[in-house]
Amino acid sequence: MSETAPMNVIAIVVTYGPDDRLDCQLDTLACQVSTIWIVDNGSDEETIDRLQSHERALGPRLNLILNEANQGLAAAQNQGIAAALGDGADWLLLLDQDSIPAKDMISQLLCAAENYDCPERIGFLSPIHGDDTGGTGSPVYAHGYGMGIKRYWLAEGEVDDGLAFAMASGCLVPADRLREIGNMAADFWIDYIDYDFSFRIRRAGYRILGVGSARLRHRLGETHSRKVLGLSVGYRTHPAFRRYTIYRNRVRVMRAHGIQFPGFLAFEALSITKDLARLLLVEDDKLEKLRAIIIGVWDGLNGRGGFRKI
């Protein structure tokens, strides 16, 4: 057990055709956790060879679960969670394959947990997500006035226990919380898994803590630019399949948790308005993506999950 991980912290990384960022991630992660479980979702032989090379280098501290086909992100996370709990984890760290933790990220998260007034109420802790530009990082979303959600940036050293939701990648979860709350929603496949988990955590009475001193570099997506009315508009986009899963699962989350968290409904209404405006104004393949959105909304209203080819 390393000096920066005084408790049994086990990391779970889901991979599918990872690039070289995974090598950097494992180098940074290995000195911060007791064990790493990589769950690969059907990558090619070259990727498997890379993963097995890392397994040989790290020995028993790195374990592989190799799925023959893509099981979806949530199902793969659940495989890793089961393995980590079986290994006696005290804390579980969830990571995407393109997320690189700072060298002190886990110690900062554990320190925040140790200094929190009510550690038994911790649902999970989240770092600040930044991209490779080294900017201020992504904002957090916390309880605002009334039932609203406020968007702001956590200061260095600040801890906010009122987050409304947080990304799964980089979150540090007490093992007992996963035993109580249950697994990730496997039939979501991808997208909105972390929203659903966040709201289940909060509905059980636990808190989501944002930790301003804990940092995670995360690939936030490729930015495109297009001229609209003479102005350059920057935007990130998703292909049709992702538009389908985003809208299907956001409808399912809104139906499952919207009454308990009405501020989220208002937040999503604004997000949907902005997304559709961006799609219609600047994105390519408009009809294909709109068709995927309509199918996604319909399937969400009917409770459909799993993989669907669009």
Short mmCIF file of C-alpha atoms in Angstrom, two decimals:
data_model
loop_
_atom_site.label_atom_id
_atom_site.label_comp_id
_atom_site.label_asym_id
_atom_site.label_seq_id
_atom_site.Cartn_x
_atom_site.Cartn_y
_atom_site.Cartn_z
CA MET A 1 0.00 0.00 0.00
CA SER A 2 1.42 3.38 -1.00
CA GLU A 3 2.03 6.36 1.23
CA THR A 4 -0.62 8.39 -0.62
CA ALA A 5 -3.24 5.66 -0.18
CA PRO A 6 -3.36 4.82 3.55
CA MET A 7 -6.62 2.93 3.04
CA ASN A 8 -7.39 0.24 0.49
CA VAL A 9 -8.19 2.41 -2.53
CA ILE A 10 -8.88 0.42 -5.68
CA ALA A 11 -9.17 2.05 -9.09
CA ILE A 12 -11.49 0.86 -11.87
CA VAL A 13 -10.67 1.88 -15.44
CA VAL A 14 -12.90 0.97 -18.38
CA THR A 15 -11.14 0.83 -21.75
CA TYR A 16 -12.18 0.55 -25.37
CA GLY A 17 -9.45 1.22 -27.92
CA PRO A 18 -7.52 3.61 -25.63
CA ASP A 19 -4.80 5.91 -26.95
CA ASP A 20 -1.45 6.76 -25.34
CA ARG A 21 -3.15 8.74 -22.55
CA LEU A 22 -3.82 5.43 -20.81
CA ASP A 23 -0.07 4.89 -20.38
CA CYS A 24 0.24 8.26 -18.66
CA GLN A 25 -2.82 7.53 -16.55
CA LEU A 26 -1.45 4.24 -15.26
CA ASP A 27 1.96 5.75 -14.50
CA THR A 28 0.31 8.47 -12.40
CA LEU A 29 -2.25 6.17 -10.83
CA ALA A 30 -0.03 3.27 -9.80
CA CYS A 31 1.65 5.19 -6.96
CA GLN A 32 -1.68 6.41 -5.54
CA VAL A 33 -3.79 3.26 -5.19
CA SER A 34 -3.48 -0.26 -3.85
CA THR A 35 -4.79 -2.03 -6.94
CA ILE A 36 -6.03 -1.18 -10.44
CA TRP A 37 -8.73 -3.14 -12.22
CA ILE A 38 -8.95 -2.53 -15.98
CA VAL A 39 -12.12 -3.74 -17.66
CA ASP A 40 -11.65 -3.80 -21.42
CA ASN A 41 -14.75 -3.71 -23.57
CA GLY A 42 -13.68 -5.71 -26.61
CA SER A 43 -10.64 -3.80 -27.89
CA ASP A 44 -8.43 -5.13 -30.69
CA GLU A 45 -5.46 -7.45 -30.21
CA GLU A 46 -2.92 -4.63 -30.29
CA THR A 47 -4.68 -2.94 -27.38
CA ILE A 48 -4.90 -6.20 -25.44
CA ASP A 49 -1.16 -6.69 -25.92
CA ARG A 50 -0.56 -3.19 -24.48
CA LEU A 51 -2.78 -3.91 -21.50
CA GLN A 52 -1.07 -7.22 -20.82
CA SER A 53 2.30 -5.48 -21.01
CA HIS A 54 1.14 -3.09 -18.27
CA GLU A 55 -0.14 -6.08 -16.30
CA ARG A 56 3.28 -7.72 -16.44
CA ALA A 57 5.01 -4.48 -15.43
CA LEU A 58 2.78 -3.80 -12.41
CA GLY A 59 2.35 -7.41 -11.34
CA PRO A 60 -0.47 -8.16 -8.88
CA ARG A 61 -1.29 -4.46 -8.56
CA LEU A 62 -2.93 -4.48 -12.00
CA ASN A 63 -5.67 -6.94 -12.95
CA LEU A 64 -7.46 -7.28 -16.28
CA ILE A 65 -11.01 -8.25 -17.16
CA LEU A 66 -11.21 -8.79 -20.93
CA ASN A 67 -14.69 -8.74 -22.44
CA GLU A 68 -14.97 -10.30 -25.88
CA ALA A 69 -17.45 -7.62 -26.98
CA ASN A 70 -18.48 -4.15 -25.87
CA GLN A 71 -20.79 -4.52 -22.86
CA GLY A 72 -21.36 -0.78 -22.44
CA LEU A 73 -19.69 1.55 -19.97
CA ALA A 74 -22.00 0.93 -17.01
CA ALA A 75 -21.89 -2.87 -17.23
CA ALA A 76 -18.09 -2.74 -17.42
CA GLN A 77 -17.98 -0.42 -14.40
CA ASN A 78 -20.12 -2.93 -12.53
CA GLN A 79 -17.67 -5.72 -13.35
CA GLY A 80 -14.85 -3.63 -11.92
CA ILE A 81 -16.90 -2.67 -8.87
CA ALA A 82 -17.65 -6.32 -8.10
CA ALA A 83 -13.95 -7.19 -8.41
CA ALA A 84 -12.86 -4.28 -6.21
CA LEU A 85 -15.41 -5.08 -3.51
CA GLY A 86 -14.26 -8.68 -3.64
CA ASP A 87 -10.72 -7.44 -3.03
CA GLY A 88 -11.85 -5.68 0.15
CA ALA A 89 -11.74 -2.10 -1.11
CA ASP A 90 -12.45 0.69 1.38
CA TRP A 91 -12.75 3.24 -1.43
CA LEU A 92 -13.35 2.80 -5.16
CA LEU A 93 -12.06 5.24 -7.77
CA LEU A 94 -13.85 5.28 -11.14
CA LEU A 95 -11.90 6.50 -14.17
CA ASP A 96 -12.43 6.82 -17.90
CA GLN A 97 -9.53 5.74 -20.08
CA ASP A 98 -8.66 9.34 -21.01
CA SER A 99 -8.67 10.76 -17.46
CA ILE A 100 -5.29 11.53 -15.89
CA PRO A 101 -5.26 12.24 -12.14
CA ALA A 102 -2.88 14.75 -10.60
CA LYS A 103 -0.14 13.11 -8.54
CA ASP A 104 -1.90 14.11 -5.31
CA MET A 105 -5.52 13.78 -6.45
CA ILE A 106 -6.41 10.78 -4.32
CA SER A 107 -4.64 12.07 -1.22
CA GLN A 108 -6.54 15.36 -1.62
CA LEU A 109 -9.86 13.53 -1.89
CA LEU A 110 -9.08 11.34 1.13
CA CYS A 111 -7.98 14.39 3.12
CA ALA A 112 -11.28 16.11 2.35
CA ALA A 113 -13.16 13.01 3.48
CA GLU A 114 -11.14 12.76 6.69
CA ASN A 115 -11.75 16.43 7.56
CA TYR A 116 -15.45 16.41 6.70
CA ASP A 117 -17.70 16.92 9.72
CA CYS A 118 -20.04 14.04 8.89
CA PRO A 119 -17.99 11.37 7.09
CA GLU A 120 -20.83 8.88 7.42
CA ARG A 121 -22.92 11.11 5.10
CA ILE A 122 -20.41 11.12 2.24
CA GLY A 123 -21.91 9.74 -0.95
CA PHE A 124 -18.79 10.32 -3.01
CA LEU A 125 -16.11 12.93 -3.61
CA SER A 126 -15.35 14.55 -6.96
CA PRO A 127 -12.22 16.34 -8.19
CA ILE A 128 -12.15 19.35 -10.49
CA HIS A 129 -12.06 18.29 -14.13
CA GLY A 130 -9.75 20.21 -16.44
CA ASP A 131 -8.63 19.75 -20.02
CA ASP A 132 -5.14 19.64 -21.48
CA THR A 133 -4.98 23.43 -21.89
CA GLY A 134 -4.33 23.80 -18.16
CA GLY A 135 -7.16 26.29 -17.63
CA THR A 136 -9.32 26.81 -14.57
CA GLY A 137 -11.11 23.52 -15.04
CA SER A 138 -14.77 22.71 -15.45
CA PRO A 139 -17.39 24.26 -13.18
CA VAL A 140 -19.34 22.34 -10.58
CA TYR A 141 -23.12 22.25 -10.26
CA ALA A 142 -24.48 22.77 -6.78
CA HIS A 143 -27.75 23.59 -5.06
CA GLY A 144 -28.75 27.17 -5.83
CA TYR A 145 -31.44 29.45 -4.50
CA GLY A 146 -34.77 27.74 -3.99
CA MET A 147 -34.81 24.55 -6.01
CA GLY A 148 -32.40 25.77 -8.69
CA ILE A 149 -28.92 24.63 -9.67
CA LYS A 150 -26.01 27.06 -9.69
CA ARG A 151 -22.93 26.71 -11.86
CA TYR A 152 -19.65 27.99 -10.47
CA TRP A 153 -15.93 27.28 -10.10
CA LEU A 154 -14.54 25.80 -6.89
CA ALA A 155 -11.55 27.65 -5.46
CA GLU A 156 -8.31 25.91 -4.54
CA GLY A 157 -8.76 24.40 -1.08
CA GLU A 158 -12.55 24.79 -1.13
CA VAL A 159 -14.83 21.83 -0.42
CA ASP A 160 -18.53 22.04 -1.29
CA ASP A 161 -20.80 19.29 0.04
CA GLY A 162 -23.83 20.53 -1.86
CA LEU A 163 -23.13 19.33 -5.38
CA ALA A 164 -26.26 18.45 -7.33
CA PHE A 165 -24.43 15.87 -9.45
CA ALA A 166 -20.91 15.11 -10.67
CA MET A 167 -19.08 13.18 -13.36
CA ALA A 168 -18.31 9.57 -12.58
CA SER A 169 -14.75 9.73 -13.87
CA GLY A 170 -12.50 10.68 -10.97
CA CYS A 171 -15.12 10.12 -8.29
CA LEU A 172 -14.01 8.40 -5.09
CA VAL A 173 -16.80 6.33 -3.56
CA PRO A 174 -16.89 4.62 -0.15
CA ALA A 175 -17.31 0.88 -0.61
CA ASP A 176 -20.23 0.83 1.82
CA ARG A 177 -22.08 3.32 -0.33
CA LEU A 178 -21.93 1.07 -3.38
CA ARG A 179 -23.08 -1.89 -1.31
CA GLU A 180 -26.09 0.15 -0.17
CA ILE A 181 -27.00 2.12 -3.30
CA GLY A 182 -26.24 -0.60 -5.80
CA ASN A 183 -24.55 -0.77 -9.17
CA MET A 184 -24.50 1.61 -12.08
CA ALA A 185 -27.52 1.42 -14.41
CA ALA A 186 -26.19 -1.16 -16.86
CA ASP A 187 -28.99 -0.71 -19.39
CA PHE A 188 -28.06 2.96 -19.84
CA TRP A 189 -25.05 1.60 -21.81
CA ILE A 190 -23.35 5.04 -21.92
CA ASP A 191 -24.34 8.64 -21.04
CA TYR A 192 -26.22 9.92 -17.98
CA ILE A 193 -24.99 7.00 -15.87
CA ASP A 194 -23.38 9.46 -13.46
CA TYR A 195 -26.52 11.63 -13.22
CA ASP A 196 -28.59 8.61 -12.23
CA PHE A 197 -25.99 7.48 -9.69
CA SER A 198 -25.70 11.00 -8.25
CA PHE A 199 -29.44 11.27 -7.72
CA ARG A 200 -29.71 7.81 -6.17
CA ILE A 201 -26.94 8.82 -3.77
CA ARG A 202 -28.75 12.03 -2.84
CA ARG A 203 -32.15 10.38 -2.49
CA ALA A 204 -30.60 8.04 0.08
CA GLY A 205 -29.59 11.09 2.12
CA TYR A 206 -25.89 11.27 1.23
CA ARG A 207 -23.83 14.24 0.06
CA ILE A 208 -21.70 14.76 -3.03
CA LEU A 209 -18.51 16.65 -2.20
CA GLY A 210 -16.57 18.73 -4.72
CA VAL A 211 -12.90 19.11 -3.74
CA GLY A 212 -11.17 22.15 -5.20
CA SER A 213 -7.64 20.91 -4.47
CA ALA A 214 -8.11 17.59 -6.28
CA ARG A 215 -7.46 17.80 -10.01
CA LEU A 216 -8.16 15.49 -12.93
CA ARG A 217 -7.23 16.08 -16.57
CA HIS A 218 -10.09 14.83 -18.68
CA ARG A 219 -10.62 14.94 -22.43
CA LEU A 220 -13.73 17.08 -22.68
CA GLY A 221 -14.24 16.52 -26.39
CA GLU A 222 -13.02 17.97 -29.64
CA THR A 223 -13.99 21.60 -30.19
CA HIS A 224 -15.20 22.72 -33.62
CA SER A 225 -15.71 26.24 -34.90
CA ARG A 226 -18.11 27.71 -37.45
CA LYS A 227 -19.16 31.18 -38.58
CA VAL A 228 -22.71 32.22 -37.67
CA LEU A 229 -23.83 35.72 -38.70
CA GLY A 230 -20.20 36.68 -39.05
CA LEU A 231 -19.28 35.44 -35.58
CA SER A 232 -17.05 32.45 -34.84
CA VAL A 233 -18.98 29.95 -32.70
CA GLY A 234 -17.09 27.20 -30.85
CA TYR A 235 -18.95 24.00 -30.04
CA ARG A 236 -18.57 20.33 -29.13
CA THR A 237 -20.67 17.74 -30.89
CA HIS A 238 -21.71 14.09 -30.70
CA PRO A 239 -22.53 11.61 -33.48
CA ALA A 240 -26.05 10.32 -33.99
CA PHE A 241 -25.64 7.23 -31.78
CA ARG A 242 -24.51 9.36 -28.83
CA ARG A 243 -27.36 11.79 -29.43
CA TYR A 244 -29.68 8.79 -29.15
CA THR A 245 -28.25 7.54 -25.85
CA ILE A 246 -28.01 11.06 -24.39
CA TYR A 247 -31.67 11.87 -25.06
CA ARG A 248 -32.96 8.40 -24.20
CA ASN A 249 -31.16 8.33 -20.87
CA ARG A 250 -31.81 11.97 -19.97
CA VAL A 251 -35.54 11.28 -20.40
CA ARG A 252 -35.22 8.22 -18.16
CA VAL A 253 -33.33 10.21 -15.51
CA MET A 254 -35.86 13.05 -15.65
CA ARG A 255 -38.73 10.59 -15.22
CA ALA A 256 -37.01 8.72 -12.38
CA HIS A 257 -35.73 11.69 -10.38
CA GLY A 258 -37.42 14.86 -11.68
CA ILE A 259 -40.11 15.05 -8.99
CA GLN A 260 -37.52 14.83 -6.21
CA PHE A 261 -35.16 17.27 -7.96
CA PRO A 262 -37.26 19.77 -9.94
CA GLY A 263 -34.26 22.08 -10.34
CA PHE A 264 -32.74 19.42 -12.56
CA LEU A 265 -35.76 19.59 -14.88
CA ALA A 266 -35.20 23.32 -15.38
CA PHE A 267 -31.48 22.72 -15.86
CA GLU A 268 -32.17 20.07 -18.50
CA ALA A 269 -34.76 22.22 -20.29
CA LEU A 270 -32.09 24.89 -20.78
CA SER A 271 -29.50 22.29 -21.82
CA ILE A 272 -31.85 20.79 -24.40
CA THR A 273 -32.72 24.21 -25.82
CA LYS A 274 -29.04 25.09 -26.24
CA ASP A 275 -28.21 21.69 -27.72
CA LEU A 276 -30.98 21.82 -30.32
CA ALA A 277 -30.11 25.40 -31.27
CA ARG A 278 -26.48 24.43 -31.76
CA LEU A 279 -27.47 21.38 -33.79
CA LEU A 280 -29.74 23.37 -36.10
CA LEU A 281 -27.38 26.32 -36.52
CA VAL A 282 -23.88 24.90 -36.83
CA GLU A 283 -23.69 21.10 -36.89
CA ASP A 284 -23.55 18.75 -39.85
CA ASP A 285 -25.81 15.71 -40.38
CA LYS A 286 -28.79 17.53 -38.88
CA LEU A 287 -31.52 15.16 -40.06
CA GLU A 288 -29.64 12.05 -38.96
CA LYS A 289 -29.04 13.50 -35.49
CA LEU A 290 -32.60 14.81 -35.13
CA ARG A 291 -33.92 11.37 -36.06
CA ALA A 292 -31.67 9.82 -33.38
CA ILE A 293 -32.94 12.33 -30.81
CA ILE A 294 -36.59 11.58 -31.60
CA ILE A 295 -36.01 7.82 -31.35
CA GLY A 296 -34.09 8.37 -28.11
CA VAL A 297 -36.89 10.40 -26.53
CA TRP A 298 -39.46 7.80 -27.57
CA ASP A 299 -37.39 4.93 -26.19
CA GLY A 300 -36.75 6.90 -22.99
CA LEU A 301 -40.47 7.46 -22.48
CA ASN A 302 -41.01 3.73 -22.95
CA GLY A 303 -38.19 2.75 -20.59
CA ARG A 304 -36.04 1.09 -23.22
CA GLY A 305 -32.35 0.52 -22.45
CA GLY A 306 -29.32 -1.29 -23.77
CA PHE A 307 -27.59 -0.92 -27.11
CA ARG A 308 -29.54 0.12 -30.19
CA LYS A 309 -28.04 0.63 -33.61
CA ILE A 310 -29.08 3.98 -35.11
#
